[in-house]
Amino acid sequence: MIQEDLERIREEAKEQIEKAVSSDDINQIKVNILGKKGALTAILRGMKDVAKEDRPKVGQLVNETREKIEQALAKTQAEMEAKAQNARLSAETIDVTLPAKRMERGHLHPNQVALREIEEIFIGMGYEVVDGPEVEKDYYNFEALNIPADHPAKDEQDTFYINRDMLLRTQTSGVQIHEMEKGRIPIRMIAPGRVYRADEVDATHSPVFHQVEGLVVDKGITFADLKGTLAEFAKGVFGEETKVRFRPHHFPFTEPSAEMDISCFKCGGKGCSFCKNEGWIEILGCGMVHPHVLEMCHIDPEEYSGFAFGIGLERIALLKYEIDDMRLLYENDIRFLRQF
Amino acid sequence: MNTPLSWIRDYVPDLTCTDKEYYDRMTLSGTKVESWTRLDKNCEKIVVGRVEELTKHPDADHLFVTRLNIGRAYAEDGYTAETDGLDGQYENCIQICTSAQNLHVGDVVPVCLNGGKVAGGHDGLEPPENGFKIKAGKMRGLPSVGMMCGITELGSDEQFYPGSINDGIYIFPKEYGDSLELGSDAVEALGLHDTSFEYEITSNRVDCYSILGIAREATVTFGVPFKAPEVQLRLEGEKETKDFIDVEIEAKDLCTRYIACAITDVKLGPSPWWMQRRLSNYGIRPINNLVDITNFVMMEYGQPMHAYDYDTLHGGKIVVKRAKDGEKFTTLDGQERNLDSDVLMIADGDRYVGLAGIMGGEDSMITGGVKTVLLESATFNGTNIRKASKRIGMRTDASAIFEKGLDPYNAEAAMDRACQLFEELGCGKVAKSYVDVHDELPALRRIPFEPERINAFLGTSYTKEHMLEIFRAEELEYDEATNEIIIPSFRQDLRQMCDLAEECARFDGYDKVPSTLPRSSATIGRLTPMMEIENAARDICMDYGYSEAETFSFESPKVFDALKLPEDDPLRRTIRIRNPLGDDYSIMRTTPIPGMLQSLATNYNRKNENVKLYQLGKVYLAKELPLVDYPDEREQLVLGFYGNGDFFNLKGVVEDFLRFVGMKDKPVYTRSDKPFLHPGRQAAIAYDGKELGFLGEMHPDVLKNYGIGARAYVAQIDMPTILEFASFVHHFEGIAKFPAISRDLSMVVPKAVPAGEIEAVFDRRGGKILESYSLFDIYEGAQVKEGCKSMAYNLTFRNKERTLAADEVDKAMKKILNGLEGLGIELRA
């Protein structure tokens, strides 16, 4: 009798579950059959009428039935949920080729991009980066650099003067003197900064531009050290393949002096329009610190020696990023700046 | 310096190299070649021919038909009876038609053969890169199988070949032409198989402003012997120079040496072909033997000379002295020049006859009738010449050389050479002796020879012998007894060990010097703290979409008016450049705002949208004016933008930057009154009681002045002040373990009360447990009481040690509410 009832309840449940279309239906079935007032619960309530010895068997049967129904319900519910999720996901399909949403990041000035590369290389070699005054005394810009009062380099046509003793520095080399005067040796420093020359603005000239001065002073510093150091610099900035060439030159504050060329990074030195068929591109001036300059800074040239170099920052930036007009650097057109 | 290689070869006869090799090796040994030009570029198959017959073209009035004998070139260049235009009737002859009107039978001329090339035309136009091809053809029906050439067609210029004309054929001078073999290379005969090299001579190498100086460099560079000019004088004059003239140097500080030589029986005429060719290939026009000799010696020895017509000199006297202020003098170009007491003059017995080292005077110039010449070879103070020529406003070839500061020994060598050429060219008789006035000349410099020091300095391992070998080739003598190197007078640049080291390195080759890294004590590489915070600023600015600008440090004094600054504003106390490029670049900036506005304006004019820029740069503030000491160069961060965003976006960037550099306290904003900013939308920013800068919206008047048609915002931060507070030290504070209690506070606030005051109440009265607060609503309008605004804050309370009790928060809230009441604030119902 009870067995029959259970069989019927199971059949009904099966029928109802098959018909169910929503989780509400499923819940309703749960209430109808398994709930407090449900059919199965009613049977349990009828247990008191079952013979005592049959009770365990009947109880087991009831539990089995409940388990089966619960399993069926759970399975159906899982299937329904999966289906519903699939439907939602499918409805949520997007066009992945639509434009990206980006936050516009700002950009460094190309001078700064180049400077950071240069600084990184020299900081890695133990160089301190220092700053020096742009409005400079005549002594530091000229005299202490072995450029005496009568030297043609002092002509007004090149130098902006404030008055007889003060001027806008024409080179960062004066920072060498400031550093040496501090009396701390060894010195390994680079000094980036603005310099000023009385040149009209055009594609290759600007009255304001930047140099990066370098100075090393210690015992036993050699011309070979200068070569090796600057070769490392060139490789760091222009790539491992870069070759360097040193040409004798003259600067009043170094002796020997040199200009350094790098192998053209466009053609690898074969010669192209970029390097004017030379295969080489002039990059910087350098040399061994002149003994007289050391002496003026109270450094004994018999005991110490040093090398110095001056890099034109814009020159590096223009070359490296192939910028064909220097004026672009100071216009700050956002379409230009965004490219760096 | 622009020198023909042929002239260098006169003194370095064993020099065998291509132009490219010469260029490379000279450049790498320190005589930098800027460029070179082949003088025979595009001249091909051009031979010497002779006009044998000249007739008028039967069918054209302006054409001539010539029969030219081209000697052996006839067969060598493949002419036959079919192609010579003459049906083979005349041996070695070809027919050429020409429109030139200057030919005669017997003239010897350059002839470009069929299939050859000439460099240019005689139309004065820039010659084509690849020249003109010459092909046989017909002119008005008659065969013409080549072309006779004018001098410009050969790539030269008629001024270099006296007697030649622009629109005619070049005719070799009679005697020289007749000496040439017909059919031989006419370009060779014209001396144009040559290359002109342009050098960049450094200021220390005065000696290299001469052919001999460069030849010496070539000698050592290529390791071949140097052949100095052989100078021997016959001194055929009957008298000594002192019989003609008395020389006195009054201004001894400006004239080290003055040598004069009288040359009698002067015969003017053309200089010889060889001398004309040396000069012309240098780019100097041959004039006559006398002028050519002085020009030749000036280039060869680097010593300018001057020739006076002796008979025009008064009183048998030359005086070298300073002019007097306000005097005037007419130079030989007919110009009257203003003098002053720093101009060195050459005077005769009673007047000036020359601007020393610059130009001679009109009165004493050489004219056709000259009989006796007084030749001057002197050493003047270079700086004085440079300054004088600048003040007077004339720079001549001579002054350009003198201003380098010349070697007094060279003045004598050059005089000897000039006299020898006068004799050799039959230009005149040289007096038996010079008048040579000078104080004791400086002794030759001696530098101790220290091979070990040189090697230690360079990082090389040259042998002593190798060094001496280089020195000897350079004419530096070694005195074994004293172990010294004796420096010849022309090498004024060699003074000490490092100079000798350079000589070794450059002639052995800079490329052979090893490449090493310093082995000295280790040092720590780093940026300055200022550079660190500048980079922090860059990072933050870029995160917020600002790009880095750079502007000039100087600008126009008009910017202060554009910024509406009052007349007495301290920003107007500027450092002025004495010699600016123009008024627009004449003052050092005291504010970075104009540069920023200019950059924004540039972008606005170019229709760029949403432009955000920042700049790190200095302002230059004089401590006192006129400037006697270093000004305060203060690094400023300035931000500017137009487009999306407002005051508070910019405020966010500023605050994020401050937090990023470790300034964790709250900056204080107070309303400010910068005339260039919107009066209601600007604030001064202070931190810990110190002013850091300001931010605000630009005043519409200022925007108009800069032509910016959109609202724009700027902020300026004084970086040295940031540096005082900045710190990159971080302390971990632990992550909160106990729950927070959050309360919302809805208020009706009188309009005049700024948020900052409300927040100050929170800070003051919230106690330790008030962790944070944030404004989440602000509203003004209909639902709010007149003259008030509605503001809602969320306050978060937390105790770090334990769970917070609600009554603790109630207590804190009560305190806050009491404080707010004092500001006239009510809680919203």
Short mmCIF file of N, CA and C in Angstrom, two decimals, chain B residues 89-213:
data_model
loop_
_atom_site.label_atom_id
_atom_site.label_comp_id
_atom_site.label_asym_id
_atom_site.label_seq_id
_atom_site.Cartn_x
_atom_site.Cartn_y
_atom_site.Cartn_z
N GLN B 89 90.58 64.50 -95.66
CA GLN B 89 91.45 65.23 -96.59
C GLN B 89 92.71 65.77 -95.92
N TYR B 90 92.62 66.03 -94.60
CA TYR B 90 93.76 66.64 -93.90
C TYR B 90 94.22 65.73 -92.78
N GLU B 91 95.50 65.52 -92.72
CA GLU B 91 96.05 64.62 -91.71
C GLU B 91 95.79 65.18 -90.30
N ASN B 92 95.26 64.32 -89.41
CA ASN B 92 95.05 64.65 -87.99
C ASN B 92 94.13 65.85 -87.77
N CYS B 93 93.32 66.13 -88.80
CA CYS B 93 92.46 67.31 -88.64
C CYS B 93 90.99 66.92 -88.55
N ILE B 94 90.24 67.73 -87.79
CA ILE B 94 88.79 67.57 -87.72
C ILE B 94 88.15 68.92 -87.97
N GLN B 95 86.84 68.87 -88.29
CA GLN B 95 86.13 70.13 -88.54
C GLN B 95 85.15 70.41 -87.40
N ILE B 96 85.21 71.63 -86.93
CA ILE B 96 84.27 72.06 -85.88
C ILE B 96 83.70 73.41 -86.26
N CYS B 97 82.38 73.54 -86.16
CA CYS B 97 81.76 74.84 -86.37
C CYS B 97 81.59 75.52 -85.02
N THR B 98 81.73 76.83 -85.05
CA THR B 98 81.63 77.55 -83.77
C THR B 98 81.02 78.92 -83.97
N SER B 99 80.36 79.39 -82.91
CA SER B 99 79.83 80.75 -82.97
C SER B 99 80.79 81.74 -82.33
N ALA B 100 81.90 81.21 -81.78
CA ALA B 100 82.86 82.11 -81.13
C ALA B 100 83.46 83.06 -82.16
N GLN B 101 83.69 84.30 -81.70
CA GLN B 101 84.15 85.33 -82.63
C GLN B 101 85.61 85.69 -82.38
N ASN B 102 86.28 84.98 -81.44
CA ASN B 102 87.61 85.46 -81.03
C ASN B 102 88.76 84.62 -81.58
N LEU B 103 88.51 83.78 -82.60
CA LEU B 103 89.57 82.87 -83.05
C LEU B 103 90.37 83.44 -84.23
N HIS B 104 91.63 82.98 -84.29
CA HIS B 104 92.48 83.30 -85.44
C HIS B 104 93.21 82.05 -85.83
N VAL B 105 93.62 81.99 -87.06
CA VAL B 105 94.42 80.85 -87.51
C VAL B 105 95.71 80.82 -86.67
N GLY B 106 96.07 79.62 -86.22
CA GLY B 106 97.28 79.48 -85.42
C GLY B 106 97.02 79.44 -83.94
N ASP B 107 95.79 79.82 -83.54
CA ASP B 107 95.49 79.77 -82.10
C ASP B 107 95.50 78.32 -81.61
N VAL B 108 96.04 78.15 -80.39
CA VAL B 108 96.04 76.83 -79.76
C VAL B 108 94.93 76.84 -78.70
N VAL B 109 94.04 75.86 -78.82
CA VAL B 109 92.81 75.90 -78.01
C VAL B 109 92.50 74.52 -77.43
N PRO B 110 91.71 74.46 -76.36
CA PRO B 110 91.22 73.17 -75.86
C PRO B 110 90.05 72.69 -76.72
N VAL B 111 90.09 71.42 -77.09
CA VAL B 111 89.06 70.87 -77.97
C VAL B 111 88.46 69.63 -77.31
N CYS B 112 87.16 69.65 -77.14
CA CYS B 112 86.50 68.46 -76.59
C CYS B 112 86.09 67.59 -77.77
N LEU B 113 86.57 66.34 -77.77
CA LEU B 113 86.36 65.45 -78.91
C LEU B 113 84.99 64.79 -78.84
N ASN B 114 84.59 64.21 -79.95
CA ASN B 114 83.32 63.49 -80.03
C ASN B 114 83.27 62.43 -78.92
N GLY B 115 82.18 62.45 -78.14
CA GLY B 115 82.05 61.48 -77.04
C GLY B 115 82.64 61.96 -75.73
N GLY B 116 83.22 63.16 -75.74
CA GLY B 116 83.79 63.70 -74.51
C GLY B 116 82.76 64.45 -73.69
N LYS B 117 83.25 65.14 -72.67
CA LYS B 117 82.34 65.85 -71.76
C LYS B 117 82.96 67.18 -71.35
N VAL B 118 82.12 68.19 -71.19
CA VAL B 118 82.60 69.44 -70.58
C VAL B 118 81.78 69.71 -69.32
N ALA B 119 82.35 70.56 -68.45
CA ALA B 119 81.77 70.73 -67.11
C ALA B 119 80.53 71.61 -67.11
N GLY B 120 80.54 72.65 -67.92
CA GLY B 120 79.41 73.58 -67.85
C GLY B 120 79.28 74.38 -69.12
N GLY B 121 78.38 75.36 -69.09
CA GLY B 121 78.22 76.25 -70.23
C GLY B 121 78.80 77.59 -69.87
N HIS B 122 78.64 78.57 -70.78
CA HIS B 122 79.13 79.91 -70.43
C HIS B 122 77.96 80.85 -70.24
N ASP B 123 76.81 80.26 -69.80
CA ASP B 123 75.61 81.06 -69.60
C ASP B 123 75.48 81.55 -68.16
N GLY B 124 76.51 81.25 -67.35
CA GLY B 124 76.48 81.72 -65.96
C GLY B 124 75.60 80.88 -65.06
N LEU B 125 74.99 79.82 -65.59
CA LEU B 125 74.13 78.98 -64.75
C LEU B 125 74.97 77.96 -64.00
N GLU B 126 74.41 77.46 -62.92
CA GLU B 126 75.05 76.41 -62.14
C GLU B 126 75.29 75.21 -63.06
N PRO B 127 76.56 74.73 -63.14
CA PRO B 127 76.81 73.61 -64.06
C PRO B 127 76.06 72.35 -63.61
N PRO B 128 75.61 71.54 -64.58
CA PRO B 128 74.87 70.34 -64.21
C PRO B 128 75.78 69.34 -63.50
N GLU B 129 75.20 68.50 -62.65
CA GLU B 129 75.96 67.55 -61.85
C GLU B 129 76.84 66.66 -62.73
N ASN B 130 76.33 66.25 -63.86
CA ASN B 130 77.11 65.31 -64.69
C ASN B 130 77.68 65.93 -65.95
N GLY B 131 77.72 67.27 -66.03
CA GLY B 131 78.33 67.93 -67.16
C GLY B 131 77.51 67.78 -68.44
N PHE B 132 78.12 68.18 -69.54
CA PHE B 132 77.46 68.08 -70.84
C PHE B 132 78.23 67.10 -71.72
N LYS B 133 77.51 66.20 -72.36
CA LYS B 133 78.14 65.28 -73.32
C LYS B 133 78.32 66.01 -74.65
N ILE B 134 79.44 65.77 -75.31
CA ILE B 134 79.70 66.40 -76.62
C ILE B 134 79.64 65.32 -77.69
N LYS B 135 78.80 65.54 -78.70
CA LYS B 135 78.66 64.54 -79.77
C LYS B 135 78.82 65.21 -81.13
N ALA B 136 79.34 64.46 -82.07
CA ALA B 136 79.47 64.96 -83.43
C ALA B 136 78.09 65.22 -84.00
N GLY B 137 77.98 66.26 -84.83
CA GLY B 137 76.68 66.55 -85.42
C GLY B 137 76.88 67.47 -86.60
N LYS B 138 75.83 68.16 -86.96
CA LYS B 138 75.94 69.11 -88.05
C LYS B 138 75.44 70.46 -87.59
N MET B 139 76.09 71.52 -88.06
CA MET B 139 75.59 72.86 -87.76
C MET B 139 75.29 73.54 -89.07
N ARG B 140 74.05 73.87 -89.26
CA ARG B 140 73.57 74.48 -90.51
C ARG B 140 74.11 73.69 -91.71
N GLY B 141 74.01 72.37 -91.61
CA GLY B 141 74.35 71.51 -92.74
C GLY B 141 75.79 71.06 -92.81
N LEU B 142 76.67 71.69 -92.03
CA LEU B 142 78.08 71.28 -92.11
C LEU B 142 78.46 70.44 -90.90
N PRO B 143 79.27 69.40 -91.11
CA PRO B 143 79.65 68.56 -89.97
C PRO B 143 80.47 69.35 -88.94
N SER B 144 80.20 69.06 -87.70
CA SER B 144 80.97 69.63 -86.59
C SER B 144 81.17 68.49 -85.61
N VAL B 145 82.41 68.02 -85.44
CA VAL B 145 82.63 66.74 -84.77
C VAL B 145 83.29 66.88 -83.40
N GLY B 146 83.07 68.00 -82.79
CA GLY B 146 83.61 68.21 -81.44
C GLY B 146 83.28 69.61 -81.02
N MET B 147 83.92 70.08 -79.95
CA MET B 147 83.65 71.44 -79.52
C MET B 147 84.91 72.07 -78.95
N MET B 148 85.19 73.30 -79.39
CA MET B 148 86.27 74.06 -78.76
C MET B 148 85.69 74.69 -77.50
N CYS B 149 86.55 74.79 -76.47
CA CYS B 149 86.00 75.13 -75.16
C CYS B 149 86.41 76.51 -74.67
N GLY B 150 85.46 77.17 -74.05
CA GLY B 150 85.76 78.37 -73.29
C GLY B 150 86.16 77.95 -71.88
N ILE B 151 86.69 78.87 -71.10
CA ILE B 151 87.24 78.50 -69.81
C ILE B 151 86.15 78.08 -68.82
N THR B 152 84.95 78.70 -68.93
CA THR B 152 83.88 78.29 -68.00
C THR B 152 83.36 76.90 -68.36
N GLU B 153 83.47 76.55 -69.65
CA GLU B 153 83.04 75.20 -70.02
C GLU B 153 83.96 74.14 -69.42
N LEU B 154 85.15 74.57 -69.04
CA LEU B 154 86.09 73.65 -68.41
C LEU B 154 85.98 73.72 -66.88
N GLY B 155 84.94 74.35 -66.40
CA GLY B 155 84.68 74.36 -64.96
C GLY B 155 85.45 75.42 -64.21
N SER B 156 86.22 76.26 -64.94
CA SER B 156 86.96 77.32 -64.25
C SER B 156 86.26 78.65 -64.50
N ASP B 157 87.02 79.72 -64.41
CA ASP B 157 86.42 81.04 -64.48
C ASP B 157 87.37 81.94 -65.24
N GLU B 158 86.83 82.81 -66.09
CA GLU B 158 87.72 83.61 -66.91
C GLU B 158 88.62 84.53 -66.08
N GLN B 159 88.19 84.87 -64.85
CA GLN B 159 89.04 85.76 -64.06
C GLN B 159 90.36 85.09 -63.66
N PHE B 160 90.37 83.75 -63.68
CA PHE B 160 91.59 83.04 -63.29
C PHE B 160 92.57 82.88 -64.45
N TYR B 161 92.10 83.12 -65.66
CA TYR B 161 92.97 82.99 -66.84
C TYR B 161 92.98 84.32 -67.56
N PRO B 162 93.89 85.21 -67.15
CA PRO B 162 93.91 86.56 -67.73
C PRO B 162 93.94 86.48 -69.25
N GLY B 163 93.15 87.30 -69.88
CA GLY B 163 93.11 87.30 -71.34
C GLY B 163 91.97 86.47 -71.87
N SER B 164 91.40 85.59 -71.07
CA SER B 164 90.29 84.78 -71.58
C SER B 164 89.00 85.57 -71.45
N ILE B 165 88.03 85.23 -72.29
CA ILE B 165 86.75 85.95 -72.24
C ILE B 165 85.62 84.96 -72.03
N ASN B 166 84.55 85.46 -71.52
CA ASN B 166 83.44 84.60 -71.14
C ASN B 166 82.78 83.93 -72.33
N ASP B 167 82.49 84.70 -73.39
CA ASP B 167 81.73 84.11 -74.49
C ASP B 167 82.60 83.77 -75.69
N GLY B 168 83.85 83.41 -75.40
CA GLY B 168 84.72 82.99 -76.50
C GLY B 168 85.45 81.72 -76.15
N ILE B 169 86.26 81.26 -77.09
CA ILE B 169 87.07 80.06 -76.85
C ILE B 169 88.31 80.47 -76.05
N TYR B 170 88.75 79.59 -75.14
CA TYR B 170 89.99 79.88 -74.43
C TYR B 170 91.17 79.66 -75.38
N ILE B 171 92.02 80.69 -75.51
CA ILE B 171 93.19 80.57 -76.38
C ILE B 171 94.43 80.58 -75.48
N PHE B 172 95.21 79.50 -75.56
CA PHE B 172 96.43 79.44 -74.75
C PHE B 172 97.32 80.62 -75.12
N PRO B 173 98.04 81.22 -74.12
CA PRO B 173 98.98 82.28 -74.45
C PRO B 173 99.95 81.77 -75.52
N LYS B 174 100.32 82.64 -76.43
CA LYS B 174 101.04 82.25 -77.65
C LYS B 174 102.23 81.32 -77.38
N GLU B 175 103.14 81.79 -76.52
CA GLU B 175 104.39 81.05 -76.34
C GLU B 175 104.12 79.70 -75.68
N TYR B 176 103.23 79.74 -74.63
CA TYR B 176 102.90 78.52 -73.90
C TYR B 176 102.17 77.56 -74.82
N GLY B 177 101.22 78.09 -75.59
CA GLY B 177 100.44 77.26 -76.51
C GLY B 177 101.34 76.55 -77.51
N ASP B 178 102.29 77.30 -78.02
CA ASP B 178 103.16 76.71 -79.04
C ASP B 178 104.05 75.62 -78.46
N SER B 179 104.23 75.65 -77.14
CA SER B 179 105.08 74.64 -76.54
C SER B 179 104.31 73.35 -76.29
N LEU B 180 103.00 73.40 -76.45
CA LEU B 180 102.19 72.22 -76.13
C LEU B 180 102.12 71.27 -77.32
N GLU B 181 102.10 70.00 -77.02
CA GLU B 181 102.00 69.01 -78.08
C GLU B 181 100.54 68.91 -78.51
N LEU B 182 100.27 68.97 -79.81
CA LEU B 182 98.89 68.86 -80.30
C LEU B 182 98.35 67.48 -79.94
N GLY B 183 97.12 67.45 -79.48
CA GLY B 183 96.51 66.16 -79.11
C GLY B 183 96.78 65.75 -77.68
N SER B 184 97.63 66.52 -76.99
CA SER B 184 97.89 66.17 -75.59
C SER B 184 96.73 66.69 -74.73
N ASP B 185 96.74 66.30 -73.48
CA ASP B 185 95.64 66.60 -72.55
C ASP B 185 95.57 68.10 -72.26
N ALA B 186 94.50 68.75 -72.73
CA ALA B 186 94.39 70.20 -72.56
C ALA B 186 94.08 70.58 -71.11
N VAL B 187 93.39 69.69 -70.39
CA VAL B 187 93.06 69.97 -68.98
C VAL B 187 94.34 69.99 -68.15
N GLU B 188 95.23 69.07 -68.52
CA GLU B 188 96.55 69.05 -67.89
C GLU B 188 97.28 70.36 -68.19
N ALA B 189 97.23 70.75 -69.46
CA ALA B 189 97.93 71.97 -69.87
C ALA B 189 97.39 73.18 -69.13
N LEU B 190 96.11 73.15 -68.78
CA LEU B 190 95.49 74.26 -68.05
C LEU B 190 95.72 74.14 -66.54
N GLY B 191 96.36 73.07 -66.14
CA GLY B 191 96.66 72.88 -64.72
C GLY B 191 95.43 72.53 -63.90
N LEU B 192 94.42 71.94 -64.54
CA LEU B 192 93.18 71.69 -63.81
C LEU B 192 93.01 70.26 -63.32
N HIS B 193 94.03 69.40 -63.57
CA HIS B 193 93.94 68.09 -62.92
C HIS B 193 94.38 68.27 -61.48
N ASP B 194 93.49 68.76 -60.69
CA ASP B 194 93.85 69.17 -59.34
C ASP B 194 92.60 69.03 -58.47
N THR B 195 92.84 69.02 -57.16
CA THR B 195 91.71 68.93 -56.23
C THR B 195 91.87 70.02 -55.20
N SER B 196 90.78 70.71 -54.95
CA SER B 196 90.81 71.76 -53.94
C SER B 196 90.21 71.20 -52.65
N PHE B 197 90.99 71.27 -51.58
CA PHE B 197 90.52 70.77 -50.28
C PHE B 197 90.20 71.93 -49.36
N GLU B 198 89.07 71.81 -48.70
CA GLU B 198 88.71 72.83 -47.72
C GLU B 198 88.91 72.24 -46.33
N TYR B 199 89.68 72.94 -45.50
CA TYR B 199 90.00 72.43 -44.17
C TYR B 199 89.28 73.23 -43.09
N GLU B 200 89.08 72.56 -41.97
CA GLU B 200 88.67 73.29 -40.77
C GLU B 200 89.92 73.35 -39.89
N ILE B 201 90.56 74.52 -39.86
CA ILE B 201 91.79 74.65 -39.07
C ILE B 201 91.41 75.14 -37.68
N THR B 202 91.91 74.47 -36.66
CA THR B 202 91.58 74.89 -35.30
C THR B 202 92.43 76.10 -34.91
N SER B 203 91.92 76.88 -33.97
CA SER B 203 92.52 78.19 -33.69
C SER B 203 93.94 78.09 -33.13
N ASN B 204 94.31 76.93 -32.60
CA ASN B 204 95.66 76.81 -32.04
C ASN B 204 96.71 76.59 -33.12
N ARG B 205 96.29 76.20 -34.32
CA ARG B 205 97.25 75.87 -35.36
C ARG B 205 97.39 77.01 -36.37
N VAL B 206 97.94 78.11 -35.90
CA VAL B 206 98.14 79.27 -36.75
C VAL B 206 98.99 78.89 -37.97
N ASP B 207 99.95 78.00 -37.74
CA ASP B 207 100.86 77.62 -38.83
C ASP B 207 100.13 76.93 -39.96
N CYS B 208 98.97 76.34 -39.68
CA CYS B 208 98.26 75.62 -40.73
C CYS B 208 97.38 76.51 -41.59
N TYR B 209 97.38 77.81 -41.29
CA TYR B 209 96.75 78.73 -42.22
C TYR B 209 97.75 79.06 -43.32
N SER B 210 98.47 78.07 -43.79
CA SER B 210 99.44 78.26 -44.86
C SER B 210 99.64 76.93 -45.57
N ILE B 211 100.05 77.03 -46.83
CA ILE B 211 100.32 75.82 -47.60
C ILE B 211 101.44 75.02 -46.93
N LEU B 212 102.47 75.72 -46.49
CA LEU B 212 103.60 75.00 -45.89
C LEU B 212 103.18 74.27 -44.61
N GLY B 213 102.30 74.89 -43.84
CA GLY B 213 101.84 74.26 -42.60
C GLY B 213 101.09 72.97 -42.90
#
